[in-house]
N, CA and C of each residue as an Amber inpcrd file, in Angstrom:
protein
   531
  25.7480000   8.7890000 -22.8460000  26.3780000   7.4920000 -22.8980000
  27.4690000   7.4630000 -23.9670000  27.4690000   8.4100000 -24.8470000
  28.4430000   8.4170000 -25.9290000  29.8210000   8.7610000 -25.3730000
  30.8260000   8.1320000 -25.9200000  32.1980000   8.3430000 -25.5070000
  32.7220000   9.5910000 -26.1960000  33.5100000  10.4230000 -25.5050000
  34.0240000  11.6460000 -26.1090000  34.9720000  11.3280000 -27.2390000
  35.6760000  10.2120000 -27.1310000  36.5690000   9.7920000 -28.2020000
  35.7930000   9.5010000 -29.4770000  34.6120000   8.9780000 -29.3080000
  33.7690000   8.6610000 -30.4640000  33.3620000   9.9510000 -31.1500000
  33.0370000  10.9820000 -30.3940000  32.6320000  12.2540000 -30.9760000
  33.7800000  12.8680000 -31.7710000  34.9810000  12.7760000 -31.2430000
  36.1300000  13.3400000 -31.9460000  36.3600000  12.6070000 -33.2560000
  36.2400000  11.2920000 -33.2110000  36.4450000  10.5200000 -34.4280000
  35.3480000  10.8180000 -35.4290000  34.1580000  11.0620000 -34.9520000
  33.0350000  11.3810000 -35.8360000  33.2980000  12.7040000 -36.5480000
  33.8880000  13.6890000 -35.8460000  34.2290000  14.9610000 -36.4680000
  35.2640000  14.7460000 -37.5590000  36.2150000  13.8860000 -37.2920000
  37.2460000  13.6140000 -38.2850000  36.6150000  13.0000000 -39.5250000
  35.6420000  12.1580000 -39.3540000  34.9600000  11.5480000 -40.4930000
  34.1440000  12.5880000 -41.2450000  33.5870000  13.5400000 -40.5490000
  32.7650000  14.5480000 -41.1950000  33.6080000  15.4400000 -42.0980000
  34.8760000  15.5980000 -41.7820000  35.7420000  16.4540000 -42.5770000
  36.2350000  15.7690000 -43.8540000  36.1410000  14.4560000 -43.9150000
  36.6320000  13.7260000 -45.0880000  35.6680000  13.9520000 -46.2370000
  36.1570000  14.3500000 -47.3940000  35.2550000  14.5700000 -48.5320000
  34.6870000  13.2490000 -49.0220000  33.5150000  13.3190000 -49.5910000
  32.8000000  12.1320000 -50.0660000  33.3080000  11.7660000 -51.4470000
  33.6940000  10.4930000 -51.6190000  33.9950000  10.0080000 -52.9580000
  33.7160000   8.5220000 -53.0250000  33.6860000   7.9700000 -54.1720000
  33.2900000   6.5700000 -54.3790000  34.2510000   5.6030000 -53.7240000
  35.5290000   5.9490000 -53.6560000  36.5090000   5.0560000 -53.0830000
  36.2210000   4.8270000 -51.5950000  35.8370000   5.8940000 -50.8820000
  35.5260000   5.7540000 -49.4690000  34.2720000   4.9220000 -49.2600000
  33.2820000   5.0860000 -50.1170000  32.0550000   4.3010000 -49.9940000
  32.3850000   2.8310000 -50.1530000  33.2450000   2.4980000 -51.0810000
  33.6460000   1.1150000 -51.2780000  34.3860000   0.5990000 -50.0520000
  35.2300000   1.4450000 -49.4600000  35.9680000   1.0310000 -48.2830000
  35.0260000   0.8130000 -47.0980000  34.0450000   1.6920000 -46.9360000
  33.0970000   1.5440000 -45.8420000  32.2870000   0.2760000 -46.0470000
  31.8750000   0.0000000 -47.2890000  31.1580000  -1.2450000 -47.5770000
  32.0230000  -2.4360000 -47.2520000  33.2890000  -2.3830000 -47.5930000
  34.1930000  -3.4830000 -47.2930000  34.4100000  -3.6040000 -45.7970000
  34.3960000  -2.4860000 -45.1030000  34.6170000  -2.5130000 -43.6600000
  33.4050000  -3.1010000 -42.9460000  32.1970000  -2.8030000 -43.4400000
  31.0030000  -3.3220000 -42.7790000  30.7270000  -4.7600000 -43.1700000
  31.2300000  -5.1870000 -44.3200000  31.0730000  -6.5820000 -44.7440000
  32.4650000  -7.1590000 -44.9640000  33.0940000  -7.6350000 -43.9050000
  34.4680000  -8.1190000 -44.0360000  34.5220000  -9.3890000 -44.8830000
  35.6750000  -9.5850000 -45.4990000  35.8730000 -10.7780000 -46.3180000
  35.8730000 -12.0010000 -45.4350000  35.3680000 -13.1110000 -45.9610000
  35.2760000 -14.3390000 -45.1840000  36.6420000 -14.9960000 -45.1930000
  37.1850000 -15.1880000 -44.0160000  38.4840000 -15.8250000 -43.8780000
  38.3970000 -16.7310000 -42.6700000  38.4570000 -18.0280000 -42.8640000
  38.2750000 -18.9850000 -41.7800000  39.4730000 -19.0250000 -40.8460000
  40.6310000 -18.6350000 -41.3200000  41.8400000 -18.7290000 -40.5120000
  41.9320000 -17.6070000 -39.4820000  41.3620000 -16.4350000 -39.7880000
  41.5800000 -15.2700000 -38.9570000  40.2320000 -14.7260000 -38.4840000
  40.0620000 -14.4950000 -37.1900000  38.8000000 -14.0140000 -36.6440000
  38.8220000 -12.5140000 -36.3450000  39.9190000 -11.8280000 -36.5640000
  40.0070000 -10.4140000 -36.2420000  39.5060000  -9.5840000 -37.4280000
  38.3310000  -8.8770000 -37.2870000  37.7870000  -8.1230000 -38.4140000
  38.6970000  -6.9710000 -38.8440000  39.4490000  -6.3880000 -37.9440000
  40.3280000  -5.2810000 -38.3280000  41.4020000  -5.7520000 -39.2990000
  41.9390000  -6.9330000 -39.0830000  42.9580000  -7.4570000 -39.9870000
  42.3450000  -7.8010000 -41.3250000  41.1030000  -8.2950000 -41.3090000
  40.4220000  -8.6200000 -42.5630000  40.2250000  -7.3580000 -43.3750000
  39.8540000  -6.2790000 -42.7130000  39.6600000  -5.0110000 -43.4100000
  41.0000000  -4.5400000 -43.9590000  42.0490000  -4.6900000 -43.1750000
  43.3610000  -4.2830000 -43.6420000  43.7390000  -5.0570000 -44.8900000
  43.4010000  -6.3430000 -44.9190000  43.7220000  -7.1490000 -46.0820000
  42.9440000  -6.6600000 -47.2950000  41.6620000  -6.3630000 -47.1010000
  40.8400000  -5.9140000 -48.2170000  41.3080000  -4.5410000 -48.6770000
  41.6190000  -3.6790000 -47.7510000  42.0570000  -2.3410000 -48.1150000
  43.4520000  -2.3820000 -48.7380000  44.2720000  -3.2480000 -48.2360000
  45.6420000  -3.3310000 -48.7420000  45.6600000  -3.8380000 -50.1730000
  44.6940000  -4.6270000 -50.5450000  44.6640000  -5.1410000 -51.9060000
  44.4180000  -4.0150000 -52.8930000  43.6900000  -2.9620000 -52.4820000
  43.3730000  -1.8670000 -53.3870000  44.5230000  -0.9020000 -53.5560000
  45.4120000  -0.7740000 -52.5800000  46.4890000   0.2030000 -52.6830000
  47.7530000  -0.3590000 -52.0640000  48.8590000   0.2640000 -52.3180000
  50.1330000  -0.2470000 -51.8840000  50.3980000  -0.0470000 -50.4050000
  49.9450000   1.0000000 -49.7430000  50.2130000   1.2700000 -48.3440000
  48.9400000   1.7520000 -47.6530000  49.0710000   2.0520000 -46.3780000
  47.8890000   2.5360000 -45.6560000  47.6270000   3.9730000 -46.0590000
  46.4790000   4.1810000 -46.6240000  46.1120000   5.5390000 -47.0180000
  45.1440000   6.1220000 -46.0000000  44.7660000   7.3440000 -46.2560000
  43.8020000   8.0110000 -45.3880000  42.4730000   7.2830000 -45.4090000
  42.1100000   6.7120000 -46.5400000  40.8500000   5.9700000 -46.6490000
  40.8950000   4.7190000 -45.7730000  42.0750000   4.0660000 -45.7350000
  42.2120000   2.8850000 -44.8860000  42.0910000   3.2710000 -43.4170000
  42.7040000   4.3750000 -43.0690000  42.6220000   4.8560000 -41.6860000
  41.1670000   5.1720000 -41.3240000  40.4750000   5.7820000 -42.2710000
  39.0690000   6.1000000 -42.0320000  38.2410000   4.8230000 -41.9180000
  38.5670000   3.8210000 -42.6970000  37.8640000   2.5400000 -42.6030000
  38.0590000   1.8950000 -41.2440000  39.2860000   1.9280000 -40.7450000
  39.5760000   1.3850000 -39.4200000  38.8220000   2.1910000 -38.3630000
  38.7890000   3.5080000 -38.5680000  38.0750000   4.3720000 -37.6360000
  36.5760000   4.0380000 -37.6500000  36.0440000   3.7950000 -38.8350000
  34.6300000   3.4270000 -38.9470000  34.3800000   2.1180000 -38.2170000
  35.2920000   1.1700000 -38.3860000  35.1480000  -0.1100000 -37.6770000
  35.1790000   0.0870000 -36.1670000  36.0810000   0.9050000 -35.6880000
  36.1590000   1.1290000 -34.2430000  34.8880000   1.8330000 -33.7580000
  34.3810000   2.7650000 -34.5690000  33.1270000   3.4260000 -34.2050000
  31.9810000   2.4220000 -34.1810000  31.9610000   1.5390000 -35.1760000
  30.9130000   0.5110000 -35.2080000  31.0100000  -0.4060000 -33.9960000
  32.2400000  -0.7550000 -33.6090000  32.4180000  -1.5730000 -32.4050000
  31.8760000  -0.8470000 -31.1740000  32.1900000   0.4450000 -31.0740000
  31.6860000   1.2140000 -29.9400000  30.1700000   1.3160000 -29.9780000
  29.6220000   1.5200000 -31.1560000  28.1560000   1.6010000 -31.2950000
  27.5220000   0.2770000 -30.8950000  28.1130000  -0.8130000 -31.3310000
  27.5910000  -2.1390000 -30.9680000  27.6540000  -2.3230000 -29.4510000
  28.7620000  -1.8820000 -28.8510000  28.8860000  -1.9670000 -27.3900000
  27.8020000  -1.1490000 -26.6860000  27.5720000   0.0610000 -27.1980000
  26.5400000   0.9150000 -26.6010000  25.1680000   0.2900000 -26.7790000
  24.9030000  -0.2460000 -27.9710000  23.6070000  -0.8860000 -28.2370000
  23.4340000  -2.1010000 -27.3270000  24.4940000  -2.8950000 -27.1710000
  24.4190000  -4.0480000 -26.2550000  24.1380000  -3.5880000 -24.8310000
  24.8030000  -2.5280000 -24.4210000  24.5820000  -1.9980000 -23.0760000
  23.1410000  -1.5050000 -22.9210000  22.6380000  -0.8380000 -23.9420000
  21.2430000  -0.3650000 -23.9150000  20.2930000  -1.5470000 -23.8200000
  20.5680000  -2.5970000 -24.5920000  19.7060000  -3.7850000 -24.5370000
  19.7520000  -4.4400000 -23.1570000  20.9450000  -4.5160000 -22.5830000
  21.0440000  -5.0810000 -21.2390000  20.2900000  -4.2250000 -20.2330000
  20.4500000  -2.9270000 -20.3610000  19.7180000  -2.0240000 -19.4600000
  18.2240000  -2.1870000 -19.6470000  17.8000000  -2.2840000 -20.9150000
  16.3770000  -2.4480000 -21.1980000  15.8660000  -3.7750000 -20.6300000
  16.6350000  -4.8360000 -20.7750000  16.2320000  -6.1250000 -20.1990000
  16.1240000  -6.0330000 -18.6810000  17.0890000  -5.3430000 -18.0760000
  17.0320000  -5.1530000 -16.6260000  15.7990000  -4.3570000 -16.2170000
  15.5080000  -3.3050000 -16.9860000  14.3240000  -2.4940000 -16.6920000
  13.0350000  -3.3090000 -16.8670000  13.0060000  -4.1520000 -17.8960000
  11.8290000  -5.0010000 -18.1080000  11.6540000  -5.9750000 -16.9440000
  12.7670000  -6.5390000 -16.4810000  12.6920000  -7.4520000 -15.3380000
  12.2130000  -6.7110000 -14.0970000  12.7280000  -5.5040000 -13.8920000
  12.2750000  -4.6950000 -12.7550000  10.7860000  -4.3940000 -12.8600000
  10.3490000  -4.0460000 -14.0770000   8.9440000  -3.7170000 -14.2770000
   8.0700000  -4.9290000 -13.9860000   8.5030000  -6.1130000 -14.4340000
   7.7340000  -7.3300000 -14.1410000   7.6660000  -7.5750000 -12.6380000
   8.7970000  -7.3860000 -11.9630000   8.8140000  -7.5650000 -10.5100000
   7.8990000  -6.5460000  -9.8400000   7.9340000  -5.3070000 -10.3240000
   7.0600000  -4.2770000  -9.7490000   5.5900000  -4.5990000 -10.0190000
   5.2950000  -5.1010000 -11.2230000   3.9120000  -5.4590000 -11.5380000
   3.4340000  -6.5850000 -10.6230000   4.3100000  -7.5660000 -10.3740000
   3.9520000  -8.6340000  -9.4470000   3.7220000  -8.0740000  -8.0510000
   4.6070000  -7.1640000  -7.6280000   4.4560000  -6.5500000  -6.3080000
   3.1550000  -5.7640000  -6.2190000   2.8490000  -5.0200000  -7.2850000
   1.6190000  -4.2320000  -7.3000000   0.4070000  -5.1500000  -7.2390000
   0.4280000  -6.2350000  -8.0050000  -0.7190000  -7.1540000  -7.9780000
  -0.8370000  -7.8150000  -6.6000000   0.2980000  -8.1320000  -5.9790000
   0.2690000  -8.6930000  -4.6230000  -0.3210000  -7.6710000  -3.6440000
   0.1190000  -6.4280000  -3.7650000  -0.3970000  -5.3750000  -2.8910000
  -1.8870000  -5.1810000  -3.1230000  -2.3130000  -5.2180000  -4.3930000
  -3.7440000  -5.0760000  -4.6870000  -4.5300000  -6.2130000  -4.0550000
  -4.0030000  -7.4260000  -4.1340000  -4.6670000  -8.5670000  -3.5020000
  -4.7690000  -8.3860000  -2.0000000  -3.6700000  -7.9370000  -1.3900000
  -3.6760000  -7.7070000   0.0560000  -4.6510000  -6.5990000   0.4370000
  -4.6960000  -5.5440000  -0.3840000  -5.6490000  -4.4590000  -0.1260000
  -7.0880000  -4.9520000  -0.2570000  -7.3080000  -5.8330000  -1.2160000
  -8.6490000  -6.3990000  -1.3790000  -9.0430000  -7.2090000  -0.1460000
  -8.1140000  -8.0350000   0.3430000  -8.3770000  -8.8070000   1.5620000
  -8.6230000  -7.8780000   2.7470000  -7.7990000  -6.8480000   2.8530000
  -7.9400000  -5.8920000   3.9460000  -9.2890000  -5.1920000   3.8680000
  -9.6980000  -4.8460000   2.6550000 -10.9890000  -4.1860000   2.4720000
 -12.1300000  -5.1090000   2.8880000 -12.0490000  -6.3730000   2.4910000
 -13.0920000  -7.3370000   2.8850000 -13.1170000  -7.4850000   4.4040000
 -11.9410000  -7.5890000   5.0150000 -11.8700000  -7.6930000   6.4730000
 -12.4300000  -6.4370000   7.1370000 -12.1300000  -5.2940000   6.5500000
 -12.6290000  -4.0380000   7.1050000 -14.1560000  -3.9910000   7.0240000
 -14.7080000  -4.4330000   5.9040000 -16.1680000  -4.4600000   5.7550000
 -16.7790000  -5.3920000   6.7960000 -16.1640000  -6.5700000   6.9650000
 -16.6470000  -7.5070000   7.9850000 -16.5740000  -6.9070000   9.3830000
 -15.4630000  -6.2550000   9.6690000 -15.2990000  -5.6260000  10.9780000
 -16.3200000  -4.5070000  11.1690000 -16.5340000  -3.7100000  10.1280000
 -17.5020000  -2.6120000  10.2140000 -18.9080000  -3.1620000  10.4760000
 -19.2560000  -4.2610000   9.8030000 -20.5750000  -4.8650000  10.0330000
 -20.6950000  -5.3640000  11.4750000 -19.6500000  -6.0080000  11.9620000
 -19.6520000  -6.4980000  13.3460000 -19.7850000  -5.3390000  14.3310000
 -19.0420000  -4.2660000  14.0920000 -19.1060000  -3.0990000  14.9760000
 -20.5030000  -2.4930000  14.9470000 -21.1020000  -2.4110000  13.7680000
 -22.4600000  -1.8650000  13.6750000 -23.4580000  -2.7210000  14.4460000
 -23.3190000  -4.0420000  14.3370000 -24.2040000  -4.9340000  15.0920000
 -24.0230000  -4.7320000  16.5980000 -22.7490000  -4.6240000  17.0080000
 -22.4750000  -4.4160000  18.4330000 -23.0390000  -3.0830000  18.9080000
 -22.9190000  -2.0480000  18.0910000 -23.4610000  -0.7440000  18.4630000
 -24.9840000  -0.7970000  18.5800000 -25.6300000  -1.5370000  17.6700000
 -27.0870000  -1.7040000  17.7730000 -27.4500000  -2.3880000  19.0880000
 -26.7000000  -3.4290000  19.4280000 -26.9630000  -4.1310000  20.6900000
 -26.7270000  -3.2160000  21.8800000 -25.6710000  -2.4160000  21.8210000
 -25.3840000  -1.4860000  22.9140000 -26.5180000  -0.4720000  23.0430000
 -27.0240000   0.0090000  21.9050000 -28.1510000   0.9520000  21.9560000
 -29.3680000   0.3080000  22.6010000 -29.6600000  -0.9450000  22.2130000
 -30.8050000  -1.6530000  22.8000000 -30.6150000  -1.8420000  24.2970000
 -29.4070000  -2.2260000  24.6900000 -29.1120000  -2.4060000  26.1130000
 -29.2520000  -1.0730000  26.8310000 -28.7810000  -0.0010000  26.2100000
 -28.8870000   1.3230000  26.8200000 -30.3510000   1.7060000  27.0260000
 -31.1780000   1.4280000  26.0210000 -32.6080000   1.7170000  26.1650000
 -33.1930000   0.8820000  27.2950000 -32.8070000  -0.3960000  27.3550000
 -33.2970000  -1.2710000  28.4330000 -32.8260000  -0.7830000  29.7940000
 -31.5860000  -0.3450000  29.8910000 -31.0520000   0.1570000  31.1590000
 -31.8250000   1.4030000  31.5800000 -32.1110000   2.2830000  30.6430000
 -32.8850000   3.4920000  30.9710000 -34.2730000   3.1220000  31.4580000
 -34.8870000   2.1460000  30.7950000 -36.2210000   1.6970000  31.2070000
 -36.1750000   1.1110000  32.6150000 -35.1910000   0.2550000  32.8600000
 -35.0520000  -0.3600000  34.1810000 -34.7900000   0.7190000  35.2290000
 -33.9360000   1.6860000  34.9150000 -33.6190000   2.7640000  35.8510000
 -34.8800000   3.5620000  36.1910000 -35.6730000   3.9030000  35.1640000
 -36.9060000   4.6630000  35.4400000 -37.8760000   3.8190000  36.2770000
 -37.9600000   2.5120000  35.9820000 -38.8110000   1.6280000  36.7880000
 -38.3200000   1.5740000  38.2300000 -36.9970000   1.4800000  38.4230000
 -36.4290000   1.4510000  39.7780000 -36.7050000   2.7570000  40.5150000
 -36.6030000   3.8670000  39.8000000 -36.8800000   5.1550000  40.4300000
 -38.3500000   5.2340000  40.8560000 -39.2370000   4.7350000  39.9700000
 -40.6630000   4.7050000  40.3310000 -40.8960000   3.8120000  41.5460000
 -40.2500000   2.6510000  41.5420000 -40.3960000   1.7280000  42.6740000
 -39.8430000   2.3420000  43.9520000 -38.7230000   3.0630000  43.8220000
 -38.1260000   3.7130000  44.9970000 -39.1010000   4.7490000  45.5530000
 -39.7480000   5.4980000  44.6550000 -40.7500000   6.4640000  45.1030000
 -41.9280000   5.7730000  45.7640000 -42.3540000   4.6670000  45.1760000
 -43.4720000   3.9110000  45.7570000 -43.0870000   3.3370000  47.1190000
 -41.8210000   2.8620000  47.2290000 -41.3530000   2.3030000  48.5030000
 -41.3350000   3.3880000  49.5690000 -40.9090000   4.5880000  49.2150000
 -40.8960000   5.6890000  50.1840000 -42.3200000   6.0070000  50.6490000
 -43.2500000   6.0050000  49.7000000 -44.6400000   6.2590000  50.0710000
 -45.1530000   5.1730000  50.9980000 -44.8290000   3.9200000  50.6550000
 -45.2650000   2.8000000  51.4970000 -44.6620000   2.8980000  52.8930000
 -43.3790000   3.2610000  52.9550000 -42.7330000   3.3920000  54.2630000
 -43.3730000   4.5070000  55.0850000 -43.6690000   5.6160000  54.4240000
 -44.3090000   6.7110000  55.1680000 -45.7150000   6.3020000  55.6030000
 -46.4340000   5.5820000  54.7320000 -47.7640000   5.0820000  55.1070000
 -47.6720000   4.0940000  56.2580000 -46.6540000   3.2510000  56.1910000
 -46.4790000   2.2560000  57.2500000 -46.1710000   2.9470000  58.5770000
 -45.2870000   3.9470000  58.5090000 -44.9680000   4.7030000  59.7240000
 -46.2140000   5.3820000  60.2840000 -47.0200000   5.9160000  59.3890000
 -48.2650000   6.5610000  59.8180000 -49.2050000   5.5540000  60.4590000
 -49.2940000   4.4010000  59.8200000 -50.1600000   3.3460000  60.3690000
 -49.6410000   2.8550000  61.7120000 -48.3360000   2.7230000  61.8320000
 -47.7590000   2.2880000  63.1060000 -48.0260000   3.3120000  64.2060000
 -47.9320000   4.5590000  63.8670000 -48.2140000   5.6040000  64.8540000
 -49.6720000   5.5070000  65.3090000 -50.5800000   5.3150000  64.3540000
 -52.0020000   5.2110000  64.6860000 -52.2750000   3.9730000  65.5300000
 -51.6240000   2.8660000  65.1570000 -51.8550000   1.6200000  65.8800000
 -51.3610000   1.7300000  67.3060000 -50.1630000   2.3160000  67.4420000
 -49.6300000   2.5160000  68.7990000 -50.5630000   3.3980000  69.6210000
 -51.1100000   4.3860000  68.9760000 -52.0260000   5.2670000  69.6810000
 -53.2610000   4.4970000  70.1370000 -53.7810000   3.6450000  69.2680000
 -54.9510000   2.8400000  69.6140000 -54.6070000   1.8550000  70.7120000
 -53.4130000   1.3040000  70.6670000 -53.0000000   0.3620000  71.7020000
 -52.8980000   1.0870000  73.0220000 -52.3570000   2.2510000  73.0160000
 -52.2440000   3.0200000  74.2460000 -53.6290000   3.3500000  74.7980000
 -54.5090000   3.7280000  73.9070000 -55.8700000   4.0420000  74.3500000
 -56.5180000   2.7910000  74.9060000 -56.3330000   1.7180000  74.2680000
 -56.9390000   0.4620000  74.7090000 -56.3490000   0.0360000  76.0430000
 -55.0340000   0.1840000  76.1810000 -54.3840000  -0.1790000  77.4370000
 -54.8580000   0.7410000  78.5700000 -55.0610000   1.9400000  78.3230000
 -55.5240000   2.8560000  79.3520000 -56.9400000   2.5210000  79.7480000
 -57.7380000   2.1810000  78.8460000 -59.0980000   1.8070000  79.1730000
 -59.0990000   0.5790000  80.0370000 -58.2620000  -0.3480000  79.7010000
 -58.1990000  -1.5430000  80.5090000 -57.6820000  -1.2400000  81.9080000
 -56.7070000  -0.4460000  81.9780000 -56.1620000  -0.1210000  83.2790000
 -57.1430000   0.7340000  84.0840000 -57.9260000   1.4800000  83.4860000
 -58.9080000   2.2800000  84.1870000 -60.0370000   1.3930000  84.6870000
 -60.3640000   0.4210000  83.9900000 -61.4440000  -0.4940000  84.4080000
 -60.9900000  -1.3170000  85.5870000 -59.7750000  -1.6770000  85.6980000
 -59.2770000  -2.4930000  86.7970000 -59.2120000  -1.6440000  88.0390000
 -59.0550000  -0.5000000  87.9690000 -58.9110000   0.3180000  89.1550000
 -60.1730000   0.8150000  89.5760000
């Protein structure tokens, strides 16, 4: 996020030897003189620096450079804060979404449990019906076997009865003749 121009200016500052005059200038640059008429901090620094010497010196240039670096740093810090605020807002929105999803999952889980219980009850009923159907089927098969036996017995009885009727009819016809 750092500007390449800022890095170059920082190198220039690193090459400047340390002395008390520069420290005073940096202090003056970071704490500008109070002037109600003028709102431009660079001009205020120029006024403070100009009072110490007759023209713009290297120290004054460095002071202006420090001010511009501070402005850039403030801009970067503001941008970071805005980004952080945006990220916090996103995180809050995501947390709300996650809690909503958790609530929906909880409802879905409860519905699933209810559905599973209903399905289990239905399966139990189907098993009972299946057992009943098997019982009825075996009873029907037994009855079908019994009906076949009865039909064969009936046919046998009918054959015997017809035979007796024929014998009886012949006896009667023999007696008449």
